[in-house]
Amino acid sequence: MIQAMPQYGRQFSVLKQEMIARGRGDVQWRDGKTAVYVFNAGEDVTEVQKQGYLLYLSENGLGPAAFPSLKKMEEEVVGMGLSLLHGPQGAVGHMTSGGTDSITMAVKAARDYARAQGQAEPFNLVLPYSAHPAFDKAAALMSIDIRRVAVRPDYLADVAAMADQIDGSTIMMVGSAPSFPYGLIDPIADLSELAEARQIWLHVDACVGGYIAPFVEMNGVDLPAWDFRVPGVCSLSADLHKYGYCAKGASTIFYRSETFRDHMIFDHKAWPAGRMVTPTLAGTRPGGAISSAWAVMNYLGVAGYKQKQQCVTRARAHIEVGVTKMGFEVLGAPQLGIMAFSHPELDVFALYKRLYERGWVTSLCTQPKALHLMLSPFHETVVDQYLTDLAWAVAQVRAGATDAVTEVRYS
Ligand SMILES: *Cc1c(COP(=O)(O)O)cnc(C)c1O
């Protein structure tokens, strides 16, 4: 679509009203009926995100020497992440624009590390079928092959089957903590043993779990080992803009050692404006994404996150009980903020459509067909409403309202 730019500008007060009006057609996520795309930790946290962002809105993370303020805030954000994820002595990290960026950079680091080791190309990545498409995107960009391996009947990575796919050109194995489709933590310790035995880089994709799992554990839940306490984990991605409740455009990528990390950094000087060293994919980086993350983490602190994450896990447990009573089967035993549940008789894609008619915007799994929820602290207040509407949807579908969603798509 080509659209002419207005010849003369308009007052921002007018534009602002128009912008607000345009948002009325969007999902009304503030009412708690959306369980995908957005995270709602309460209005106070949103306000800290905004104010924290605005203070460094115009500054640029590309120039840490010019903005020592941002450099220090980024170091502290990364440092807090490393402490939560039990980074060993010598572990390092960086902020990126999001999970896809973090994963792309980890794949780039693993690729350049493999090249330095003299591994034979074309390279390949071995990942569970439940892993995020960001790996496929990174592999497509770098002409790396992808070997997706079916998960076990319990929806976790099949380590033995992954072992069969590994060869001399495998540069990375992946496990998720948790996977997005099922919300389940893969057997990272078993993947680590395999990775160490075969001398392969293991990446843990904790994009959606990295900033909830540590606090769930502090709240007394026994989680399988998934972070840097597992010795074979070389790199780990964790998104601040998901369960870290930071403004969007903020993720972290961590490495066990500087040796691994050094293969991520791009250092270039063959052009007429001097040397440019960029650790991540971006050149210019929004200062606000860094300052906002720093503000939210320091606003909540460990106690604040523990409390927020308890709301999430309580909501999940409450929904588990409710849907089980209605005859649904929860896939595996989710412990964090994502859950999926199937139904032995009813078409969940039809149930989804009924729920959507009642204003619910959530997700779906395709294998098996299941309803999917990515819960926020705010959802604790709408759990009963969800279960009531789900019971209504079940009755509708049983009564013949079986027209269903035909495609599951994020776009
Ligand atoms: C969200 C997510 C990603 C990608 O992160 P973006 O910030 O959307 O780019 C990767 N892996 C998992 C498991 C995720 O949930």
Coordinates of C-alpha atoms and ligand atoms in Angstrom, one line a residue:
M1 CA 0.0 0.0 0.0
I2 CA 1.4 3.4 -1.0
Q3 CA 0.1 6.3 1.1
A4 CA 0.9 9.9 0.6
M5 CA 2.4 11.6 3.7
P6 CA 0.2 14.4 4.9
Q7 CA 1.4 17.7 3.6
Y8 CA 1.2 19.4 7.0
G9 CA 1.5 17.9 10.4
R10 CA -1.3 17.7 12.9
Q11 CA -1.3 18.4 16.6
F12 CA -0.2 15.4 18.7
S13 CA -3.3 15.8 21.0
V14 CA -5.4 15.0 17.9
L15 CA -3.1 12.2 16.8
K16 CA -3.1 10.7 20.3
Q17 CA -6.9 10.4 20.3
E18 CA -6.8 8.8 16.9
M19 CA -4.2 6.3 18.1
I20 CA -6.2 5.4 21.2
A21 CA -9.3 4.9 19.0
R22 CA -7.4 2.6 16.7
G23 CA -6.5 0.3 19.6
R24 CA -10.2 -0.3 20.4
G25 CA -10.2 -2.8 17.6
D26 CA -7.4 -4.8 19.2
V27 CA -7.7 -7.6 21.7
Q28 CA -8.6 -6.1 25.0
W29 CA -5.8 -7.8 26.9
R30 CA -6.1 -5.6 30.0
D31 CA -9.3 -7.5 30.9
G32 CA -7.3 -10.7 31.3
K33 CA -8.9 -12.6 28.4
T34 CA -5.8 -12.8 26.3
A35 CA -3.3 -15.5 27.2
V36 CA -0.8 -15.1 24.3
Y37 CA 1.4 -12.2 23.0
V38 CA 1.2 -10.1 26.2
F39 CA 2.2 -10.4 29.8
N40 CA 0.2 -8.6 32.5
A41 CA 1.9 -8.2 35.9
G42 CA -0.3 -5.3 37.0
E43 CA -0.6 -1.6 36.3
D44 CA 2.2 -0.6 38.7
V45 CA 4.7 -2.8 36.7
T46 CA 3.4 -1.3 33.4
E47 CA 4.0 2.2 34.8
V48 CA 7.6 1.3 35.8
Q49 CA 8.2 -0.2 32.3
K50 CA 7.0 3.1 30.7
Q51 CA 8.7 5.5 33.0
G52 CA 11.9 3.5 33.0
Y53 CA 11.8 3.4 29.2
L54 CA 11.2 7.1 28.7
L55 CA 14.2 8.1 30.8
Y56 CA 16.5 6.7 28.1
L57 CA 14.2 6.8 25.1
S58 CA 16.7 8.7 22.9
E59 CA 19.9 7.1 24.1
N60 CA 21.6 4.4 22.1
G61 CA 23.0 1.1 23.4
L62 CA 25.3 1.0 20.4
G63 CA 27.6 3.4 22.2
P64 CA 28.5 2.2 25.7
A65 CA 31.4 4.6 25.9
A66 CA 29.1 7.5 25.2
F67 CA 26.4 6.2 27.6
P68 CA 28.2 4.6 30.5
S69 CA 24.8 4.8 32.3
L70 CA 23.3 2.2 29.8
K71 CA 26.5 0.1 29.9
K72 CA 26.2 -0.2 33.7
M73 CA 22.5 -0.9 33.6
E74 CA 23.0 -3.6 31.0
E75 CA 25.8 -5.2 33.0
E76 CA 23.6 -5.2 36.0
V77 CA 20.6 -6.7 34.2
V78 CA 22.9 -9.4 32.7
G79 CA 24.5 -10.0 36.1
M80 CA 21.1 -10.5 37.8
G81 CA 20.2 -12.9 35.0
L82 CA 23.4 -14.9 35.5
S83 CA 22.9 -15.1 39.2
L84 CA 19.3 -16.4 38.7
L85 CA 20.5 -19.0 36.2
H86 CA 23.4 -20.1 38.3
G87 CA 26.1 -18.9 35.8
P88 CA 29.4 -20.3 36.9
Q89 CA 32.6 -18.2 37.4
G90 CA 33.5 -16.8 34.0
A91 CA 30.0 -16.9 32.5
V92 CA 29.0 -13.9 30.4
G93 CA 25.9 -12.5 28.7
H94 CA 24.4 -9.7 26.7
M95 CA 21.0 -8.1 26.2
T96 CA 19.3 -8.5 22.8
S97 CA 16.1 -7.4 21.2
G98 CA 14.2 -10.6 21.8
G99 CA 14.3 -14.4 21.9
T100 CA 14.8 -14.7 18.2
D101 CA 17.8 -12.4 18.4
S102 CA 19.2 -14.3 21.3
I103 CA 18.8 -17.6 19.6
T104 CA 20.2 -16.4 16.3
M105 CA 23.3 -15.1 18.1
A106 CA 23.7 -18.4 20.0
V107 CA 23.6 -20.3 16.7
K108 CA 26.1 -17.9 15.1
A109 CA 28.4 -18.3 18.1
A110 CA 28.1 -22.1 17.8
R111 CA 28.7 -22.0 14.1
D112 CA 31.8 -19.9 14.3
Y113 CA 33.1 -22.0 17.2
A114 CA 32.5 -25.1 15.0
R115 CA 34.4 -23.5 12.2
A116 CA 37.3 -22.7 14.5
Q117 CA 37.3 -26.4 15.5
G118 CA 37.5 -27.4 11.8
Q119 CA 34.1 -29.2 11.8
A120 CA 32.9 -30.2 8.3
E121 CA 30.2 -28.1 6.6
P122 CA 27.3 -28.1 5.9
F123 CA 26.5 -27.9 9.6
N124 CA 23.3 -29.0 11.2
L125 CA 21.3 -28.4 14.4
V126 CA 19.5 -31.3 16.2
L127 CA 16.4 -30.2 18.1
P128 CA 13.2 -31.6 19.5
Y129 CA 10.1 -31.1 17.3
S130 CA 8.7 -28.8 20.1
A131 CA 11.5 -26.3 19.8
H132 CA 10.8 -22.7 18.7
P133 CA 10.9 -21.8 14.9
A134 CA 13.6 -19.1 15.8
F135 CA 16.1 -21.9 15.4
D136 CA 14.9 -22.6 11.8
K137 CA 15.0 -18.9 11.0
A138 CA 18.6 -18.7 12.3
A139 CA 19.6 -21.8 10.4
A140 CA 18.0 -20.5 7.2
L141 CA 19.9 -17.3 7.5
M142 CA 23.2 -19.2 7.9
S143 CA 22.5 -22.1 5.5
I144 CA 22.6 -24.6 8.3
D145 CA 20.4 -27.8 8.2
I146 CA 17.8 -28.5 10.7
R147 CA 17.0 -31.9 12.1
R148 CA 13.8 -31.8 14.1
V149 CA 13.3 -35.0 16.1
A150 CA 9.8 -36.2 17.3
V151 CA 9.2 -35.8 21.0
R152 CA 8.4 -38.8 23.3
P153 CA 4.9 -39.7 24.2
D154 CA 5.3 -37.5 27.3
Y155 CA 6.0 -34.6 25.0
L156 CA 9.6 -34.2 26.1
A157 CA 12.7 -34.2 24.0
D158 CA 13.6 -37.8 22.9
V159 CA 17.3 -37.8 23.8
A160 CA 18.0 -41.3 22.4
A161 CA 16.3 -40.3 19.1
M162 CA 18.3 -37.1 19.0
A163 CA 21.5 -39.0 19.6
D164 CA 20.7 -41.0 16.4
Q165 CA 20.6 -37.7 14.4
I166 CA 23.9 -36.4 15.5
D167 CA 26.9 -36.6 13.2
G168 CA 30.2 -34.9 12.6
S169 CA 28.6 -31.8 11.3
T170 CA 26.2 -31.2 14.2
I171 CA 27.1 -27.9 15.8
M172 CA 24.3 -27.6 18.3
M173 CA 21.7 -29.6 20.2
V174 CA 18.7 -27.8 21.8
G175 CA 16.5 -28.4 24.8
S176 CA 13.7 -26.1 25.9
A177 CA 12.9 -24.9 29.4
P178 CA 10.1 -25.0 28.8
S179 CA 8.9 -25.6 25.2
F180 CA 6.3 -23.2 24.0
P181 CA 3.8 -25.7 22.7
Y182 CA 3.6 -27.8 25.9
G183 CA 5.1 -25.7 28.7
L184 CA 7.2 -28.6 29.8
I185 CA 11.0 -28.6 30.6
D186 CA 13.0 -31.0 28.4
P187 CA 15.4 -33.5 30.1
I188 CA 18.3 -31.1 30.1
A189 CA 20.5 -33.3 32.3
D190 CA 20.2 -36.2 29.8
L191 CA 20.8 -33.9 26.9
S192 CA 23.8 -32.6 28.7
E193 CA 25.3 -36.0 29.1
L194 CA 24.9 -36.7 25.5
A195 CA 26.3 -33.3 24.5
E196 CA 29.3 -33.9 26.7
A197 CA 29.9 -37.4 25.4
R198 CA 29.7 -36.3 21.8
Q199 CA 31.4 -32.9 22.4
I200 CA 28.4 -30.9 21.1
W201 CA 27.3 -27.4 22.0
L202 CA 24.1 -27.6 24.1
H203 CA 21.8 -24.6 24.0
V204 CA 18.9 -24.3 26.5
D205 CA 16.1 -22.2 25.1
A206 CA 14.7 -20.7 28.3
C207 CA 13.1 -17.8 26.4
V208 CA 9.8 -18.3 28.1
G209 CA 11.0 -19.9 31.2
G210 CA 14.3 -18.2 32.2
Y211 CA 12.7 -15.5 34.3
I212 CA 9.9 -17.6 35.9
A213 CA 11.6 -21.0 36.6
P214 CA 14.1 -19.6 39.2
F215 CA 11.3 -18.0 41.2
V216 CA 9.0 -21.1 41.0
E217 CA 11.9 -23.1 42.4
M218 CA 12.4 -20.5 45.2
N219 CA 8.7 -20.9 45.9
G220 CA 9.4 -24.5 46.7
V221 CA 8.6 -26.4 43.5
D222 CA 11.1 -29.2 42.6
L223 CA 12.0 -28.5 39.0
P224 CA 14.3 -30.8 36.9
A225 CA 17.7 -29.3 36.5
W226 CA 17.7 -27.0 33.5
D227 CA 20.1 -24.1 33.9
F228 CA 23.9 -23.6 34.1
R229 CA 24.0 -26.0 37.1
V230 CA 23.8 -28.7 34.3
P231 CA 27.5 -28.9 33.2
G232 CA 27.0 -29.4 29.4
V233 CA 24.9 -26.3 28.9
C234 CA 27.0 -23.9 26.8
S235 CA 24.5 -21.2 26.1
L236 CA 21.1 -20.2 27.4
S237 CA 18.5 -17.7 26.1
A238 CA 16.0 -16.0 28.5
D239 CA 13.5 -13.3 27.5
L240 CA 13.1 -10.3 29.8
H241 CA 10.0 -9.2 27.8
K242 CA 8.1 -12.4 28.8
Y243 CA 8.1 -13.5 32.4
G244 CA 10.6 -10.9 33.3
Y245 CA 7.7 -8.4 32.8
C246 CA 10.0 -5.9 31.1
A247 CA 9.1 -3.7 28.1
K248 CA 9.2 -5.5 24.7
G249 CA 12.5 -5.5 22.9
A250 CA 14.5 -7.1 25.8
S251 CA 16.0 -10.6 26.0
T252 CA 19.3 -12.0 27.4
I253 CA 21.7 -14.5 25.9
F254 CA 24.2 -16.1 28.2
Y255 CA 27.4 -18.2 27.7
R256 CA 29.2 -20.5 30.0
S257 CA 32.5 -19.0 29.1
E258 CA 34.0 -16.0 27.2
T259 CA 35.5 -18.5 24.7
F260 CA 32.0 -19.4 23.5
R261 CA 30.8 -15.8 23.7
D262 CA 33.7 -14.4 21.7
H263 CA 32.4 -16.3 18.6
M264 CA 29.2 -14.2 18.8
I265 CA 30.7 -10.8 18.5
F266 CA 31.0 -9.1 15.2
D267 CA 34.1 -6.9 14.8
H268 CA 34.5 -5.0 11.6
K269 CA 36.8 -2.2 10.4
A270 CA 37.0 -2.4 6.6
W271 CA 34.9 0.6 5.8
P272 CA 35.6 4.4 5.9
A273 CA 34.3 5.1 9.4
G274 CA 36.4 3.1 11.8
R275 CA 35.9 0.0 13.8
M276 CA 32.5 -1.2 14.7
V277 CA 32.1 -3.9 17.3
T278 CA 28.5 -5.2 17.8
P279 CA 27.9 -8.1 20.1
T280 CA 24.4 -8.8 18.9
L281 CA 22.4 -8.6 15.7
A282 CA 21.5 -4.9 16.1
G283 CA 23.5 -1.8 15.5
T284 CA 21.5 0.9 17.1
R285 CA 19.9 -0.5 20.3
P286 CA 17.1 1.3 22.1
G287 CA 18.4 2.7 25.4
G288 CA 14.9 2.5 26.8
A289 CA 14.7 -1.3 26.5
I290 CA 17.8 -1.5 28.7
S291 CA 16.7 1.1 31.2
S292 CA 13.2 -0.2 31.4
A293 CA 14.5 -3.8 32.1
W294 CA 16.8 -2.4 34.8
A295 CA 13.9 -0.5 36.4
V296 CA 11.4 -3.4 36.4
M297 CA 14.0 -5.9 37.8
N298 CA 14.9 -3.5 40.6
Y299 CA 11.3 -2.5 41.2
L300 CA 10.2 -6.1 41.7
G301 CA 13.3 -7.7 43.2
V302 CA 13.4 -11.3 44.2
A303 CA 10.4 -11.0 46.6
G304 CA 8.3 -9.2 43.9
Y305 CA 9.0 -11.8 41.3
K306 CA 8.4 -14.7 43.7
Q307 CA 5.0 -13.2 44.5
K308 CA 4.1 -12.5 40.8
Q309 CA 5.2 -16.0 39.7
Q310 CA 3.2 -17.5 42.5
C311 CA 0.1 -15.9 41.1
V312 CA 0.9 -17.5 37.7
T313 CA 1.4 -21.0 39.1
R314 CA -1.6 -20.7 41.3
A315 CA -3.7 -19.7 38.3
R316 CA -2.3 -22.7 36.3
A317 CA -2.9 -25.2 39.1
H318 CA -6.5 -23.9 39.5
I319 CA -7.2 -24.2 35.8
E320 CA -5.6 -27.7 35.8
V321 CA -8.1 -28.9 38.5
G322 CA -11.0 -27.2 36.7
V323 CA -10.3 -28.6 33.2
T324 CA -9.5 -32.1 34.5
K325 CA -12.9 -32.1 36.2
M326 CA -14.5 -31.3 32.8
G327 CA -12.8 -34.3 31.2
F328 CA -9.8 -32.6 29.6
E329 CA -6.3 -34.2 29.8
V330 CA -3.5 -31.8 30.7
L331 CA -0.4 -32.6 28.5
G332 CA 2.4 -33.7 30.8
A333 CA 2.9 -32.1 34.2
P334 CA 3.5 -28.4 33.6
Q335 CA 5.2 -26.5 36.4
L336 CA 5.6 -23.0 35.0
G337 CA 3.2 -20.6 33.3
I338 CA 2.3 -22.4 30.1
M339 CA -0.2 -25.3 29.9
A340 CA -1.9 -27.3 27.2
F341 CA -4.9 -29.6 27.5
S342 CA -6.7 -31.9 25.1
H343 CA -10.1 -33.6 25.2
P344 CA -10.6 -37.3 24.4
E345 CA -13.9 -36.7 22.5
L346 CA -14.5 -33.0 21.7
D347 CA -12.8 -31.0 19.0
V348 CA -10.8 -28.4 20.9
F349 CA -10.6 -26.3 17.8
A350 CA -14.4 -25.9 18.0
L351 CA -14.1 -25.2 21.7
Y352 CA -11.6 -22.5 20.8
K353 CA -14.0 -20.8 18.5
R354 CA -16.7 -20.7 21.1
L355 CA -14.3 -19.3 23.7
Y356 CA -13.2 -16.7 21.1
E357 CA -16.8 -15.7 20.7
R358 CA -16.8 -14.9 24.4
G359 CA -13.7 -12.7 24.0
W360 CA -10.9 -15.2 24.9
V361 CA -7.8 -14.9 22.8
T362 CA -5.5 -17.8 23.7
S363 CA -3.5 -20.4 21.6
L364 CA -3.8 -23.9 20.3
C365 CA -1.5 -26.9 19.9
T366 CA -1.7 -29.0 16.8
Q367 CA 0.1 -32.2 17.9
P368 CA -2.0 -33.3 19.7
K369 CA -4.9 -30.9 19.3
A370 CA -5.0 -29.0 22.5
L371 CA -6.1 -25.7 24.1
H372 CA -3.0 -23.6 25.1
L373 CA -2.6 -21.0 27.8
M374 CA 0.4 -18.7 28.5
L375 CA -0.6 -17.3 31.9
S376 CA 0.2 -13.9 33.5
P377 CA -0.1 -12.9 37.2
F378 CA -3.3 -11.0 36.3
H379 CA -5.0 -14.2 35.1
E380 CA -5.4 -15.3 38.7
T381 CA -8.4 -12.9 38.8
V382 CA -10.2 -14.4 35.8
V383 CA -9.6 -18.1 36.3
D384 CA -13.2 -18.7 37.4
Q385 CA -14.6 -16.8 34.5
Y386 CA -12.4 -18.8 32.1
L387 CA -13.6 -22.1 33.6
T388 CA -17.2 -21.0 33.4
D389 CA -16.9 -19.9 29.8
L390 CA -15.0 -23.2 29.0
A391 CA -17.9 -25.2 30.5
W392 CA -20.3 -23.2 28.4
A393 CA -18.2 -23.9 25.3
V394 CA -18.2 -27.6 26.1
A395 CA -22.0 -27.5 26.3
Q396 CA -22.3 -25.6 23.0
V397 CA -20.0 -28.1 21.2
R398 CA -21.8 -31.1 22.7
A399 CA -25.1 -29.5 21.5
G400 CA -23.8 -29.3 17.9
A401 CA -21.9 -26.0 17.6
T402 CA -19.0 -27.8 16.1
D403 CA -17.7 -25.3 13.5
A404 CA -14.0 -25.0 14.3
V405 CA -10.9 -23.0 13.8
T406 CA -9.2 -24.2 10.6
E407 CA -5.7 -22.9 11.0
V408 CA -3.4 -22.2 13.9
R409 CA -1.2 -19.3 13.0
Y410 CA 0.9 -16.5 14.6
S411 CA 1.1 -13.7 12.1
Ligands
LIG1 C1 8.9 -16.5 22.7 C2 9.9 -17.7 22.4 C3 11.0 -17.5 21.6 C4 11.2 -16.3 20.7 O1 11.2 -15.1 21.3 P1 10.8 -13.8 20.6 O2 11.0 -12.8 21.7 O3 9.3 -13.9 20.3 O4 11.6 -13.6 19.4 C5 11.9 -18.6 21.5 N1 11.7 -19.7 22.2 C6 10.6 -19.9 23.1 C7 10.4 -21.2 23.8 C8 9.7 -18.9 23.2 O5 8.6 -19.0 23.9

